[in-house]
mmCIF file of C-alpha atoms in Angstrom:
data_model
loop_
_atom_site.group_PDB
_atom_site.id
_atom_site.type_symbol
_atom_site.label_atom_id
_atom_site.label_comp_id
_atom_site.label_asym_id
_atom_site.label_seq_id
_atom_site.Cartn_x
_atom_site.Cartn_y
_atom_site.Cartn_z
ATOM 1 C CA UNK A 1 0.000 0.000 0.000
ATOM 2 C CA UNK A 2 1.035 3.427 -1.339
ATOM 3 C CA UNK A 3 -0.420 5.061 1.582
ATOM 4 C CA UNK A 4 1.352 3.406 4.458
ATOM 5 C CA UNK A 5 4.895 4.185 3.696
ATOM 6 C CA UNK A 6 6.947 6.343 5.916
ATOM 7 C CA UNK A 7 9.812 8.090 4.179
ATOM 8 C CA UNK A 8 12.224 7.894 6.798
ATOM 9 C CA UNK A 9 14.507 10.428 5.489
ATOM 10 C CA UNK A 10 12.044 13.368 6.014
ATOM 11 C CA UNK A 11 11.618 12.334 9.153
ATOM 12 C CA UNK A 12 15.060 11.579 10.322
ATOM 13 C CA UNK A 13 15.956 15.526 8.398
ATOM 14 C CA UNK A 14 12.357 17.070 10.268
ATOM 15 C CA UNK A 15 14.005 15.889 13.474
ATOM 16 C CA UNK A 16 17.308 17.097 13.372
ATOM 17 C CA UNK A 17 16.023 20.517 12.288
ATOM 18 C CA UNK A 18 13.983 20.476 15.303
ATOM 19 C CA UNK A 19 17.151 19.143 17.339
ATOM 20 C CA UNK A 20 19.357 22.330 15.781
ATOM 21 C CA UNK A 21 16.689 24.920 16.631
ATOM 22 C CA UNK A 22 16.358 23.668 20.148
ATOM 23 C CA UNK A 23 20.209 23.844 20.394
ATOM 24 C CA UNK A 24 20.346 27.455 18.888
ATOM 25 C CA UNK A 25 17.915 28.583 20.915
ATOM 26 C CA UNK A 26 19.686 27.280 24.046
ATOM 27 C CA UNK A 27 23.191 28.640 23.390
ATOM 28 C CA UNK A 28 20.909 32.151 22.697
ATOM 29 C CA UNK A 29 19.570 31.509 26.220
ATOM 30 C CA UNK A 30 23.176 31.214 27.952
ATOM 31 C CA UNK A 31 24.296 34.216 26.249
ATOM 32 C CA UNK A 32 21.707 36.628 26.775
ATOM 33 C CA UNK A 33 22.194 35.175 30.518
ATOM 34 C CA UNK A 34 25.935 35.116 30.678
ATOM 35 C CA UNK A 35 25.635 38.700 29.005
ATOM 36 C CA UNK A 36 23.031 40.099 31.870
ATOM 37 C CA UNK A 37 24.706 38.304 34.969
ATOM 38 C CA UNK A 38 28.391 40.214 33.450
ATOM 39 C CA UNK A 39 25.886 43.118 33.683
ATOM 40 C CA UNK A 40 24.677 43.024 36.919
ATOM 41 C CA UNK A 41 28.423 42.214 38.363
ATOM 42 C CA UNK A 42 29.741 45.044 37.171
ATOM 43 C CA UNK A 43 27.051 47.345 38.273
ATOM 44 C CA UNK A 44 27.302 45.722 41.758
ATOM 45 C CA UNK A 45 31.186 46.284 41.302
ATOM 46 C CA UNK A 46 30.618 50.027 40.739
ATOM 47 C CA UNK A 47 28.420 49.960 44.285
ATOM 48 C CA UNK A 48 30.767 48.955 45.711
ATOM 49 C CA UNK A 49 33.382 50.876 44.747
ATOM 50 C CA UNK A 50 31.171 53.695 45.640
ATOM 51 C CA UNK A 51 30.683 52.732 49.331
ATOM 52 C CA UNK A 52 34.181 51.988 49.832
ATOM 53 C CA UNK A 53 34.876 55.423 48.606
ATOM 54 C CA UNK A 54 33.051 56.810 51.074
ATOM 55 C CA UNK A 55 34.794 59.121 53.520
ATOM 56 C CA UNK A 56 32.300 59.743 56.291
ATOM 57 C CA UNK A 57 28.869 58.340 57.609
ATOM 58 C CA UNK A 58 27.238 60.802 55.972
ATOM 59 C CA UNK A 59 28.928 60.237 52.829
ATOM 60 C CA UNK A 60 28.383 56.481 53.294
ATOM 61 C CA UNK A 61 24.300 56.711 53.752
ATOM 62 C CA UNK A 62 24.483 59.258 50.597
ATOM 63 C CA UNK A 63 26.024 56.568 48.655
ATOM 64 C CA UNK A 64 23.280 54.291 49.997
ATOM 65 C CA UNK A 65 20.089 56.054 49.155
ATOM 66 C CA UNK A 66 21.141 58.067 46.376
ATOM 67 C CA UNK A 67 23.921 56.472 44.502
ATOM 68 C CA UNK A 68 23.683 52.966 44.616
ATOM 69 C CA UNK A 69 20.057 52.943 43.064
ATOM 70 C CA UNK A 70 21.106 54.777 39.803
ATOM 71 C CA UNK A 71 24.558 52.417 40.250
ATOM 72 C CA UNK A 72 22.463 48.812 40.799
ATOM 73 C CA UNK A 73 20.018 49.871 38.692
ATOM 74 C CA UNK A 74 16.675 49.340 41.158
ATOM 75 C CA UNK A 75 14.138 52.040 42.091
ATOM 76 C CA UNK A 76 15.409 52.449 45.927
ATOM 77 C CA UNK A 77 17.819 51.604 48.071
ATOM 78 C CA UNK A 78 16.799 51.897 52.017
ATOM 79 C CA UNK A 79 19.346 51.217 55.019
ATOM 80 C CA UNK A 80 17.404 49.783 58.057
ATOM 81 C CA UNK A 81 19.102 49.604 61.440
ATOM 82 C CA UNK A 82 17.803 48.352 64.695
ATOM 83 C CA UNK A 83 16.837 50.540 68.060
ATOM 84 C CA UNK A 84 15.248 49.467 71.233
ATOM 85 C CA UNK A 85 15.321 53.692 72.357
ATOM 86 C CA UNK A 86 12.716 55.121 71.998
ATOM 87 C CA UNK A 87 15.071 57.758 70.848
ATOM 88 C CA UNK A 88 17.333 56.468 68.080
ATOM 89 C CA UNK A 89 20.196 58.901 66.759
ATOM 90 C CA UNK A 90 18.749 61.676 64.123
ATOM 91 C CA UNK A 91 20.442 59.861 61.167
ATOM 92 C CA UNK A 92 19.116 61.552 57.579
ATOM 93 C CA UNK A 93 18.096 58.917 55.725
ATOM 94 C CA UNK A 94 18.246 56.212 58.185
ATOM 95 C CA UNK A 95 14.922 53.629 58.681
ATOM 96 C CA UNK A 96 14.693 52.996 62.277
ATOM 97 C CA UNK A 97 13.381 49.158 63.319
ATOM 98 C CA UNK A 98 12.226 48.457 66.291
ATOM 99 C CA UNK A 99 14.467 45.525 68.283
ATOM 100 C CA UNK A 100 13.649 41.504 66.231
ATOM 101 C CA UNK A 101 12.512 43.229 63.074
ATOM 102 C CA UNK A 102 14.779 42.392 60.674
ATOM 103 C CA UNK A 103 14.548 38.728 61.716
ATOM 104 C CA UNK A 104 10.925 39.138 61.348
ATOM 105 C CA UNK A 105 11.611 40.442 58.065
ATOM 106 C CA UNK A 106 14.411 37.977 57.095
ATOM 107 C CA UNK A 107 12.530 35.066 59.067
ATOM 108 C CA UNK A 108 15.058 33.946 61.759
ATOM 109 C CA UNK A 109 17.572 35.469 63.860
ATOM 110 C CA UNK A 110 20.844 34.537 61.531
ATOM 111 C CA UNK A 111 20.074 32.296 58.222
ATOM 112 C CA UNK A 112 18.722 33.506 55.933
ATOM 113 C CA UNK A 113 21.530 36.446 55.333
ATOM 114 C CA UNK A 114 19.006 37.348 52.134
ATOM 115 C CA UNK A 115 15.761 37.079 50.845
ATOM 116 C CA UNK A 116 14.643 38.003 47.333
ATOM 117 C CA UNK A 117 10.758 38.898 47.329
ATOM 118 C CA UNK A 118 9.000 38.716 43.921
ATOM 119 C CA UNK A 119 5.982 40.787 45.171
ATOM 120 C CA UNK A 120 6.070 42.865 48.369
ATOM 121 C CA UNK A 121 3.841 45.392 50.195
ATOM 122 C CA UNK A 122 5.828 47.564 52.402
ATOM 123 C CA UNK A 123 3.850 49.662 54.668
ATOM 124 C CA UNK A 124 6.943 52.257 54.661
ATOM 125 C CA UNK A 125 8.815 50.522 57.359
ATOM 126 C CA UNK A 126 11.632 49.400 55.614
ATOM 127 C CA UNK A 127 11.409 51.529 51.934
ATOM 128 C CA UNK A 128 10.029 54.754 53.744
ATOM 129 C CA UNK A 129 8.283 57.455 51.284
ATOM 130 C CA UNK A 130 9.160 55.052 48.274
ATOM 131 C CA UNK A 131 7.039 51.832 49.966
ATOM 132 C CA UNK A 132 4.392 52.736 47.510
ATOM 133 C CA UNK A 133 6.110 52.067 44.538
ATOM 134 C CA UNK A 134 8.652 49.389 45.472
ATOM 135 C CA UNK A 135 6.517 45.848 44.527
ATOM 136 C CA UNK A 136 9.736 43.826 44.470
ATOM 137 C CA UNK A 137 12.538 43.331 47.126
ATOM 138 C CA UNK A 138 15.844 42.114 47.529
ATOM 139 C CA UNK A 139 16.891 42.462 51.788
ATOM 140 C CA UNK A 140 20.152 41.538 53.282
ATOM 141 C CA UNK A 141 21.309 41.379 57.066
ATOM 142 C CA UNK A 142 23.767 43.475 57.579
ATOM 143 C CA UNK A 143 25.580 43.507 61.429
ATOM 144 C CA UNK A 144 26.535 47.473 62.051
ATOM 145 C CA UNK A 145 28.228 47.146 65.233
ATOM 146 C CA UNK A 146 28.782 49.612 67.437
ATOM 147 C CA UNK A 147 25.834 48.782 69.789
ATOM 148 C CA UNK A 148 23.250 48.042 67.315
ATOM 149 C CA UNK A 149 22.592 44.812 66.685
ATOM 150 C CA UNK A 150 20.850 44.019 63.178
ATOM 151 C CA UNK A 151 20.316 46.245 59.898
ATOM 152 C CA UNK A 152 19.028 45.406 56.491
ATOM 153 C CA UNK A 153 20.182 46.786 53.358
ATOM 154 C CA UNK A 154 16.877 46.883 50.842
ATOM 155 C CA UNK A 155 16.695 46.904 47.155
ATOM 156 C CA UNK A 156 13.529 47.667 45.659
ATOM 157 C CA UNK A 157 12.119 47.718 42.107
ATOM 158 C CA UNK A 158 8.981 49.469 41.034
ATOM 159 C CA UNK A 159 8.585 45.946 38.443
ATOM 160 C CA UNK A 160 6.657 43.153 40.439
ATOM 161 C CA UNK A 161 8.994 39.765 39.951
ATOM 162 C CA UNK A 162 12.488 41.893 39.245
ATOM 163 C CA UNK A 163 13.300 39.888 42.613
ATOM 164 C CA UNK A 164 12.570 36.129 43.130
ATOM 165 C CA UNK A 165 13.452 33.324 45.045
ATOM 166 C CA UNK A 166 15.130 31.653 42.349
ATOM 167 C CA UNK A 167 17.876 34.341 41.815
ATOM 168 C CA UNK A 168 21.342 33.794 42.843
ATOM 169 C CA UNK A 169 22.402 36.314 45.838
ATOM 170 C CA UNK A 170 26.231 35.743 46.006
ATOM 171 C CA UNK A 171 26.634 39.382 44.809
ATOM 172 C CA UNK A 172 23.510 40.775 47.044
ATOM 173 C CA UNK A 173 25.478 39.304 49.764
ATOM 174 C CA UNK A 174 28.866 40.203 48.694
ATOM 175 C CA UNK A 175 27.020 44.272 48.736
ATOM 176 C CA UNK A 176 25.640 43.541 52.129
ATOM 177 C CA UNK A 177 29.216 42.473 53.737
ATOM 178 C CA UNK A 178 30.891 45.609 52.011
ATOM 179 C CA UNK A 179 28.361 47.738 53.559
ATOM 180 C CA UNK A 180 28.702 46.421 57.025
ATOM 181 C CA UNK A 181 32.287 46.710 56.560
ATOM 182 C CA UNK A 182 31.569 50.642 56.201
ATOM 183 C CA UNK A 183 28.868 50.848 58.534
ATOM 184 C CA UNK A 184 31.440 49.659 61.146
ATOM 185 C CA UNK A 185 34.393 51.962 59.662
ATOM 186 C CA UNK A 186 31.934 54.736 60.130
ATOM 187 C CA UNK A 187 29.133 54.446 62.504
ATOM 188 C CA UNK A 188 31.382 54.382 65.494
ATOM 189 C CA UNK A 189 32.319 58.242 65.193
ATOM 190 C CA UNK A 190 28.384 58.879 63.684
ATOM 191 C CA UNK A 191 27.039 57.534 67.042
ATOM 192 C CA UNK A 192 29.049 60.223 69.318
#
């Protein structure tokens, strides 16, 4: 019968097309991914640089807030720090916390050192005057010293899912350390 003959060939060449364009469009996949992690490096780099160029606490929470959002490329940037006064220091641009918040936030008292949040609602604790726009999160623990004994470092992005729990945070991490590093080169002389 005519009819029930399979030309192997067309089949065996349909496949392999199939086979190549699954291949192409996984090597695409790695470099648009390679190509936007090399991205995201480098601007975390730059933050970094810009925080260890600080020369003063008040040079150091300007870099936070103001420069590291254009650097990092997010919508705000918000340092948190712990108080149990009811009269923290009058730090500009400083979020106050009350004592166990950031490991309410964080959800324990030491692990996790991050968490990425692909939709948040922030009732201005942590983001302040920008908690209305910020619908995506990235928080690490940072340890200030100097008294105080937990802060946060915030990233947030106006795009709901810019953050998720799938991301790697080596460099989010990495950003956090650097800043504690600062916070206790700093805060010590901020704080008399």
């Amino acid at each position: 019968e005519a009819g029930s003959v399979v030309d192997l060939q067309n089949v065996m060449v349909q496949r392999l097309r199939e086979e190549s364009r699954d291949l192409r469009d996984a090597a695409n996949l790695l470099i648009s991914t390679t190509r936007s992690n090399m991205i995201i490096q480098t601007r975390t780099h730059a933050g970094v640089m810009a925080l260890l160029g600080a020369d003063g606490f008040d040079r150091l929470i300007h870099v936070v807030r103001y420069d590291l959002p254009l650097l990092l490329d997010v919508d705000t940037v918000s340092l948190c720090l712990e108080s149990s006064s009811p009269n923290p220091p009058e730090f500009t641009d400083v979020r106050w916390l009350p004592s166990g918040s950031v490991a309410g936030v964080l959800g324990g008292t030491e692990q996790p050192a991050c968490r990425m949040l692909e939709d948040i609602s922030d009732d201005g604790q942590v983001f302040g005057e920008t908690a209305g726009i910020v619908r995506s999160a990235a928080l690490a623990r940072v340890s200030p010293g100097s008294g105080i004994g937990a802060g946060l470092i915030a990233l947030g992005a106006r795009e709901r899912g810019a953050f998720h729990s799938g991301q790697a945070s080596d460099l989010l991490i990495f950003l956090a350390r650097v800043t504690e590093m600062c916070l206790h080169r700093w805060l010590p002389a901020a704080l008399v």
